[in-house]
PDB file of C-alpha atoms in Angstrom:
ATOM      1  CA  GLU V   1    -170.670  98.760-193.725  1.00 72.00           C
ATOM      2  CA  PRO V   2    -173.507 101.307-193.784  1.00 76.00           C
ATOM      3  CA  GLU V   3    -174.702 102.274-197.228  1.00 92.00           C
ATOM      4  CA  VAL V   4    -177.204 104.471-199.038  1.00 95.00           C
ATOM      5  CA  THR V   5    -179.946 102.333-200.572  1.00 96.00           C
ATOM      6  CA  GLN V   6    -182.168 103.364-203.476  1.00 97.00           C
ATOM      7  CA  THR V   7    -185.347 101.971-205.005  1.00 96.00           C
ATOM      8  CA  PRO V   8    -186.327 101.172-207.654  1.00 97.00           C
ATOM      9  CA  SER V   9    -183.125 100.247-209.446  1.00 97.00           C
ATOM     10  CA  HIS V  10    -184.838 100.807-212.797  1.00 97.00           C
ATOM     11  CA  GLN V  11    -188.135 102.465-213.684  1.00 97.00           C
ATOM     12  CA  VAL V  12    -189.710 102.846-217.098  1.00 98.00           C
ATOM     13  CA  THR V  13    -192.499 105.416-217.404  1.00 98.00           C
ATOM     14  CA  GLN V  14    -194.520 107.219-220.023  1.00 97.00           C
ATOM     15  CA  MET V  15    -193.949 110.909-220.668  1.00 97.00           C
ATOM     16  CA  GLY V  16    -196.202 113.014-218.443  1.00 97.00           C
ATOM     17  CA  GLN V  17    -196.436 110.449-215.661  1.00 98.00           C
ATOM     18  CA  GLU V  18    -195.377 111.077-212.074  1.00 98.00           C
ATOM     19  CA  VAL V  19    -192.387 109.222-210.684  1.00 98.00           C
ATOM     20  CA  ILE V  20    -191.176 108.845-207.113  1.00 97.00           C
ATOM     21  CA  LEU V  21    -187.635 107.686-206.432  1.00 98.00           C
ATOM     22  CA  ARG V  22    -186.841 106.518-202.932  1.00 97.00           C
ATOM     23  CA  CYS V  23    -183.693 106.572-200.836  1.00 96.00           C
ATOM     24  CA  VAL V  24    -182.680 105.434-197.384  1.00 95.00           C
ATOM     25  CA  PRO V  25    -179.628 107.489-196.353  1.00 94.00           C
ATOM     26  CA  ILE V  26    -177.023 106.289-193.875  1.00 91.00           C
ATOM     27  CA  SER V  27    -178.621 106.486-190.454  1.00 87.00           C
ATOM     28  CA  ASN V  28    -176.448 109.065-188.644  1.00 84.00           C
ATOM     29  CA  HIS V  29    -176.121 111.390-191.629  1.00 87.00           C
ATOM     30  CA  LEU V  30    -177.782 114.790-191.588  1.00 87.00           C
ATOM     31  CA  TYR V  31    -177.260 116.131-195.107  1.00 92.00           C
ATOM     32  CA  PHE V  32    -179.029 114.548-198.082  1.00 94.00           C
ATOM     33  CA  TYR V  33    -178.690 115.109-201.794  1.00 96.00           C
ATOM     34  CA  TRP V  34    -179.998 114.125-205.186  1.00 97.00           C
ATOM     35  CA  TYR V  35    -177.747 114.098-208.224  1.00 98.00           C
ATOM     36  CA  ARG V  36    -178.360 112.842-211.726  1.00 97.00           C
ATOM     37  CA  GLN V  37    -176.200 111.538-214.554  1.00 97.00           C
ATOM     38  CA  ILE V  38    -177.442 111.491-218.115  1.00 96.00           C
ATOM     39  CA  LEU V  39    -175.808 108.656-220.061  1.00 93.00           C
ATOM     40  CA  GLY V  40    -172.253 109.597-221.019  1.00 91.00           C
ATOM     41  CA  GLN V  41    -172.358 112.946-219.203  1.00 95.00           C
ATOM     42  CA  LYS V  42    -171.149 114.409-215.922  1.00 96.00           C
ATOM     43  CA  VAL V  43    -172.775 113.828-212.559  1.00 97.00           C
ATOM     44  CA  GLU V  44    -174.945 116.917-211.913  1.00 96.00           C
ATOM     45  CA  PHE V  45    -176.199 118.365-208.640  1.00 96.00           C
ATOM     46  CA  LEU V  46    -179.969 118.655-208.260  1.00 97.00           C
ATOM     47  CA  VAL V  47    -180.767 119.512-204.648  1.00 96.00           C
ATOM     48  CA  SER V  48    -179.466 119.428-201.095  1.00 94.00           C
ATOM     49  CA  PHE V  49    -181.628 118.924-198.010  1.00 93.00           C
ATOM     50  CA  TYR V  50    -180.847 119.630-194.362  1.00 90.00           C
ATOM     51  CA  ASN V  51    -182.956 119.982-191.265  1.00 87.00           C
ATOM     52  CA  ASN V  52    -186.106 119.116-193.187  1.00 87.00           C
ATOM     53  CA  GLU V  53    -185.739 121.797-195.799  1.00 92.00           C
ATOM     54  CA  ILE V  54    -184.033 122.437-199.115  1.00 94.00           C
ATOM     55  CA  SER V  55    -180.714 124.195-198.546  1.00 93.00           C
ATOM     56  CA  GLU V  56    -179.745 124.616-202.212  1.00 93.00           C
ATOM     57  CA  LYS V  57    -181.086 123.612-205.608  1.00 94.00           C
ATOM     58  CA  SER V  58    -179.780 123.798-209.149  1.00 94.00           C
ATOM     59  CA  GLU V  59    -181.427 125.284-212.231  1.00 94.00           C
ATOM     60  CA  ILE V  60    -182.392 121.740-213.239  1.00 94.00           C
ATOM     61  CA  PHE V  61    -184.531 121.406-210.111  1.00 96.00           C
ATOM     62  CA  ASP V  62    -187.575 123.290-211.387  1.00 94.00           C
ATOM     63  CA  ASP V  63    -191.213 123.171-210.266  1.00 94.00           C
ATOM     64  CA  GLN V  64    -191.600 119.659-211.668  1.00 96.00           C
ATOM     65  CA  PHE V  65    -189.260 118.329-208.987  1.00 97.00           C
ATOM     66  CA  SER V  66    -189.825 118.036-205.252  1.00 97.00           C
ATOM     67  CA  VAL V  67    -188.130 116.302-202.351  1.00 96.00           C
ATOM     68  CA  GLU V  68    -189.523 115.041-199.102  1.00 93.00           C
ATOM     69  CA  ARG V  69    -188.415 113.262-195.961  1.00 90.00           C
ATOM     70  CA  PRO V  70    -191.746 111.653-195.032  1.00 82.00           C
ATOM     71  CA  ASP V  71    -190.347 109.826-191.994  1.00 84.00           C
ATOM     72  CA  GLY V  72    -187.088 109.480-190.109  1.00 75.00           C
ATOM     73  CA  SER V  73    -185.443 107.207-192.628  1.00 84.00           C
ATOM     74  CA  ASN V  74    -186.705 107.782-196.185  1.00 92.00           C
ATOM     75  CA  PHE V  75    -185.811 110.597-198.570  1.00 94.00           C
ATOM     76  CA  THR V  76    -187.757 110.858-201.818  1.00 96.00           C
ATOM     77  CA  LEU V  77    -187.470 112.661-205.142  1.00 97.00           C
ATOM     78  CA  LYS V  78    -190.706 113.244-207.045  1.00 97.00           C
ATOM     79  CA  ILE V  79    -190.943 114.253-210.679  1.00 97.00           C
ATOM     80  CA  ARG V  80    -194.518 115.409-211.303  1.00 96.00           C
ATOM     81  CA  SER V  81    -194.762 115.188-215.073  1.00 95.00           C
ATOM     82  CA  THR V  82    -191.822 113.402-216.645  1.00 97.00           C
ATOM     83  CA  LYS V  83    -190.218 114.528-219.886  1.00 96.00           C
ATOM     84  CA  LEU V  84    -188.041 112.587-222.295  1.00 97.00           C
ATOM     85  CA  GLU V  85    -185.017 114.582-221.126  1.00 96.00           C
ATOM     86  CA  ASP V  86    -185.535 113.375-217.540  1.00 97.00           C
ATOM     87  CA  SER V  87    -184.172 109.979-218.592  1.00 98.00           C
ATOM     88  CA  ALA V  88    -181.028 109.518-216.490  1.00 98.00           C
ATOM     89  CA  MET V  89    -179.491 107.776-213.504  1.00 98.00           C
ATOM     90  CA  TYR V  90    -180.598 109.475-210.311  1.00 98.00           C
ATOM     91  CA  PHE V  91    -178.266 109.174-207.337  1.00 98.00           C
ATOM     92  CA  CYS V  92    -179.125 109.817-203.734  1.00 97.00           C
ATOM     93  CA  ALA V  93    -176.269 110.775-201.411  1.00 96.00           C
ATOM     94  CA  SER V  94    -175.812 111.497-197.743  1.00 94.00           C
ATOM     95  CA  ARG V  95    -173.005 113.156-195.849  1.00 91.00           C
ATOM     96  CA  VAL V  96    -171.391 113.185-192.470  1.00 80.00           C
ATOM     97  CA  ARG V  97    -168.558 115.657-192.032  1.00 80.00           C
ATOM     98  CA  GLY V  98    -166.410 115.616-195.195  1.00 79.00           C
ATOM     99  CA  GLU V  99    -167.425 112.256-196.606  1.00 86.00           C
ATOM    100  CA  LEU V 100    -170.308 112.126-199.075  1.00 90.00           C
ATOM    101  CA  PHE V 101    -171.601 108.653-199.949  1.00 94.00           C
ATOM    102  CA  PHE V 102    -173.723 107.796-202.964  1.00 96.00           C
ATOM    103  CA  GLY V 103    -176.268 105.067-203.523  1.00 97.00           C
ATOM    104  CA  GLU V 104    -176.202 102.740-206.514  1.00 96.00           C
ATOM    105  CA  GLY V 105    -178.748 104.841-208.363  1.00 97.00           C
ATOM    106  CA  SER V 106    -182.181 104.565-209.915  1.00 98.00           C
ATOM    107  CA  ARG V 107    -182.243 104.410-213.689  1.00 98.00           C
ATOM    108  CA  LEU V 108    -185.242 106.332-215.051  1.00 98.00           C
ATOM    109  CA  THR V 109    -186.308 105.738-218.638  1.00 98.00           C
ATOM    110  CA  VAL V 110    -189.027 108.035-220.006  1.00 98.00           C
ATOM    111  CA  LEU V 111    -190.753 106.842-223.187  1.00 97.00           C
TER     112      LEU V 111
ATOM    113  CA  GLU I   1    -167.894 129.900-212.093  1.00 81.00           C
ATOM    114  CA  ASP I   2    -166.730 126.732-210.331  1.00 85.00           C
ATOM    115  CA  GLN I   3    -165.188 124.310-212.798  1.00 91.00           C
ATOM    116  CA  VAL I   4    -163.414 120.941-212.825  1.00 97.00           C
ATOM    117  CA  THR I   5    -161.370 119.565-215.723  1.00 97.00           C
ATOM    118  CA  GLN I   6    -159.958 116.044-215.692  1.00 98.00           C
ATOM    119  CA  SER I   7    -157.232 114.624-217.890  1.00 97.00           C
ATOM    120  CA  PRO I   8    -156.675 112.415-219.687  1.00 98.00           C
ATOM    121  CA  GLU I   9    -160.197 111.421-220.765  1.00 97.00           C
ATOM    122  CA  ALA I  10    -159.062 107.814-221.077  1.00 98.00           C
ATOM    123  CA  LEU I  11    -155.957 105.935-219.999  1.00 98.00           C
ATOM    124  CA  ARG I  12    -154.834 102.439-220.848  1.00 98.00           C
ATOM    125  CA  LEU I  13    -152.201 100.836-218.636  1.00 97.00           C
ATOM    126  CA  GLN I  14    -150.505  97.500-218.405  1.00 97.00           C
ATOM    127  CA  GLU I  15    -150.809  95.747-215.073  1.00 97.00           C
ATOM    128  CA  GLY I  16    -148.059  97.103-212.801  1.00 97.00           C
ATOM    129  CA  GLU I  17    -147.546 100.280-214.872  1.00 97.00           C
ATOM    130  CA  SER I  18    -147.918 103.228-212.473  1.00 98.00           C
ATOM    131  CA  SER I  19    -149.444 106.515-213.628  1.00 98.00           C
ATOM    132  CA  SER I  20    -151.279 109.656-212.497  1.00 98.00           C
ATOM    133  CA  LEU I  21    -154.641 111.217-213.242  1.00 98.00           C
ATOM    134  CA  ASN I  22    -155.053 114.990-213.167  1.00 98.00           C
ATOM    135  CA  CYS I  23    -157.876 117.171-211.873  1.00 98.00           C
ATOM    136  CA  SER I  24    -157.624 120.932-212.432  1.00 98.00           C
ATOM    137  CA  TYR I  25    -160.145 123.117-210.683  1.00 96.00           C
ATOM    138  CA  THR I  26    -161.330 126.654-210.171  1.00 92.00           C
ATOM    139  CA  VAL I  27    -163.574 127.325-207.218  1.00 89.00           C
ATOM    140  CA  SER I  28    -164.274 130.296-205.015  1.00 86.00           C
ATOM    141  CA  GLY I  29    -163.309 129.083-201.564  1.00 84.00           C
ATOM    142  CA  LEU I  30    -162.450 125.389-201.699  1.00 87.00           C
ATOM    143  CA  ARG I  31    -164.160 123.437-198.948  1.00 88.00           C
ATOM    144  CA  GLY I  32    -163.083 120.065-200.243  1.00 92.00           C
ATOM    145  CA  LEU I  33    -161.825 118.157-203.261  1.00 95.00           C
ATOM    146  CA  PHE I  34    -163.296 114.705-203.650  1.00 96.00           C
ATOM    147  CA  TRP I  35    -162.183 111.624-205.563  1.00 98.00           C
ATOM    148  CA  TYR I  36    -164.618 108.867-206.476  1.00 97.00           C
ATOM    149  CA  ARG I  37    -164.441 105.613-208.395  1.00 98.00           C
ATOM    150  CA  GLN I  38    -167.403 104.751-210.636  1.00 97.00           C
ATOM    151  CA  ASP I  39    -168.009 101.358-212.234  1.00 96.00           C
ATOM    152  CA  PRO I  40    -170.403 101.118-215.229  1.00 94.00           C
ATOM    153  CA  GLY I  41    -174.039 101.441-214.177  1.00 92.00           C
ATOM    154  CA  LYS I  42    -173.108 102.024-210.532  1.00 94.00           C
ATOM    155  CA  GLY I  43    -172.997 104.959-208.154  1.00 96.00           C
ATOM    156  CA  PRO I  44    -169.789 106.848-207.358  1.00 96.00           C
ATOM    157  CA  GLU I  45    -167.757 105.112-204.649  1.00 96.00           C
ATOM    158  CA  PHE I  46    -166.088 107.492-202.194  1.00 94.00           C
ATOM    159  CA  LEU I  47    -162.290 107.391-202.139  1.00 96.00           C
ATOM    160  CA  PHE I  48    -160.858 110.588-200.600  1.00 94.00           C
ATOM    161  CA  THR I  49    -161.582 114.128-199.487  1.00 94.00           C
ATOM    162  CA  LEU I  50    -158.717 116.642-199.493  1.00 95.00           C
ATOM    163  CA  TYR I  51    -159.068 120.062-197.902  1.00 93.00           C
ATOM    164  CA  SER I  52    -155.880 122.077-198.262  1.00 93.00           C
ATOM    165  CA  ALA I  53    -152.831 122.397-200.493  1.00 94.00           C
ATOM    166  CA  GLY I  54    -150.109 119.963-199.547  1.00 96.00           C
ATOM    167  CA  GLU I  55    -152.498 117.385-198.164  1.00 97.00           C
ATOM    168  CA  GLU I  56    -152.068 113.751-199.231  1.00 97.00           C
ATOM    169  CA  LYS I  57    -154.177 110.651-198.613  1.00 97.00           C
ATOM    170  CA  GLU I  58    -153.567 107.006-199.474  1.00 97.00           C
ATOM    171  CA  LYS I  59    -155.689 103.919-199.857  1.00 95.00           C
ATOM    172  CA  GLU I  60    -154.174 100.678-201.109  1.00 95.00           C
ATOM    173  CA  ARG I  61    -152.633 101.448-204.535  1.00 97.00           C
ATOM    174  CA  LEU I  62    -154.132 104.952-204.705  1.00 98.00           C
ATOM    175  CA  LYS I  63    -152.650 108.203-203.439  1.00 98.00           C
ATOM    176  CA  ALA I  64    -154.300 111.596-203.828  1.00 98.00           C
ATOM    177  CA  THR I  65    -152.475 114.913-203.584  1.00 98.00           C
ATOM    178  CA  LEU I  66    -153.683 118.507-203.681  1.00 97.00           C
ATOM    179  CA  THR I  67    -152.238 121.869-204.741  1.00 94.00           C
ATOM    180  CA  LYS I  68    -153.972 125.240-205.008  1.00 91.00           C
ATOM    181  CA  LYS I  69    -154.907 124.589-208.635  1.00 94.00           C
ATOM    182  CA  GLU I  70    -155.019 120.839-209.129  1.00 97.00           C
ATOM    183  CA  SER I  71    -155.123 117.389-207.639  1.00 98.00           C
ATOM    184  CA  PHE I  72    -153.465 114.188-208.735  1.00 98.00           C
ATOM    185  CA  LEU I  73    -154.571 110.619-208.231  1.00 98.00           C
ATOM    186  CA  HIS I  74    -151.501 108.420-208.378  1.00 98.00           C
ATOM    187  CA  ILE I  75    -152.023 104.739-209.092  1.00 98.00           C
ATOM    188  CA  THR I  76    -149.101 102.513-208.129  1.00 98.00           C
ATOM    189  CA  ALA I  77    -148.716  99.078-209.715  1.00 97.00           C
ATOM    190  CA  PRO I  78    -152.355  98.930-210.877  1.00 97.00           C
ATOM    191  CA  LYS I  79    -154.275  95.691-211.261  1.00 97.00           C
ATOM    192  CA  PRO I  80    -157.096  94.891-213.719  1.00 97.00           C
ATOM    193  CA  GLU I  81    -159.628  95.368-210.891  1.00 97.00           C
ATOM    194  CA  ASP I  82    -158.616  99.045-210.716  1.00 98.00           C
ATOM    195  CA  SER I  83    -160.260  99.549-214.104  1.00 98.00           C
ATOM    196  CA  ALA I  84    -163.072 102.103-213.662  1.00 98.00           C
ATOM    197  CA  THR I  85    -163.902 105.749-214.239  1.00 98.00           C
ATOM    198  CA  TYR I  86    -162.304 108.029-211.653  1.00 98.00           C
ATOM    199  CA  LEU I  87    -164.257 111.172-210.857  1.00 98.00           C
ATOM    200  CA  CYS I  88    -162.995 114.369-209.269  1.00 98.00           C
ATOM    201  CA  ALA I  89    -165.358 116.887-207.670  1.00 97.00           C
ATOM    202  CA  VAL I  90    -164.997 120.147-205.756  1.00 95.00           C
ATOM    203  CA  SER I  91    -167.137 121.779-203.133  1.00 91.00           C
ATOM    204  CA  GLY I  92    -167.223 125.543-202.705  1.00 78.00           C
ATOM    205  CA  GLY I  93    -169.774 125.245-199.937  1.00 74.00           C
ATOM    206  CA  TYR I  94    -171.514 122.594-197.905  1.00 69.00           C
ATOM    207  CA  ASN I  95    -174.308 121.976-200.323  1.00 76.00           C
ATOM    208  CA  LYS I  96    -173.097 120.668-203.639  1.00 90.00           C
ATOM    209  CA  LEU I  97    -170.270 119.031-205.524  1.00 93.00           C
ATOM    210  CA  ILE I  98    -169.189 120.097-208.998  1.00 95.00           C
ATOM    211  CA  PHE I  99    -167.962 117.046-210.895  1.00 97.00           C
ATOM    212  CA  GLY I 100    -165.474 116.657-213.702  1.00 97.00           C
ATOM    213  CA  ALA I 101    -166.159 114.406-216.668  1.00 97.00           C
ATOM    214  CA  GLY I 102    -163.896 111.676-215.291  1.00 98.00           C
ATOM    215  CA  THR I 103    -160.954 109.613-216.506  1.00 98.00           C
ATOM    216  CA  ARG I 104    -161.738 106.140-217.850  1.00 98.00           C
ATOM    217  CA  LEU I 105    -158.952 103.837-216.719  1.00 98.00           C
ATOM    218  CA  ALA I 106    -158.391 100.421-218.291  1.00 98.00           C
ATOM    219  CA  VAL I 107    -155.722  98.169-216.798  1.00 98.00           C
ATOM    220  CA  HIS I 108    -154.787  95.170-218.913  1.00 97.00           C
ATOM    221  CA  PRO I 109    -153.050  91.992-217.673  1.00 95.00           C
TER     222      PRO I 109
END
């Protein structure tokens, strides 16, 4: 069964460092998303991406965040200068019609 | 403001003891109500999308229903492997889901 794959599964970084989280969405999907979940809290929307551009972003998605689809298969989330409060699980998702599928997540720990 | 409230926060059931989880929502122009299962440390696993009041969908021991104000996830004769957090989310557009805090379900043998 097709699935969304994410790497790395866990990344530990120092505050102020740049981090890139990678995702391979399901191949025939056209809409891509990043969500995050701080430990013990709700899943929160970060950004949606369609037709090679951002279609919507949340207040969380400030200038420190960026997304890119560098080739036909990968979808990346970059955090330029990490903060302690960026520690969370980051989920990539992709959608076809009404079904939105999530990856297993990348756990980011900022020290 | 779009909002999702799930109840109860936690539910403990004996194996075979059927029950229902509630998801109340407010959204301007519902484009879909989603149910997911989430295991600890894992990503949400897609279960159902419901679009309009009166719609029902089933999958194994799970059945989801939708009204204009809320959705229910009915669990019939649950097994220990159904233990997980069940998440409800709504979409008022095509771009994002608004999630509830989830219901933690524990099913004991």
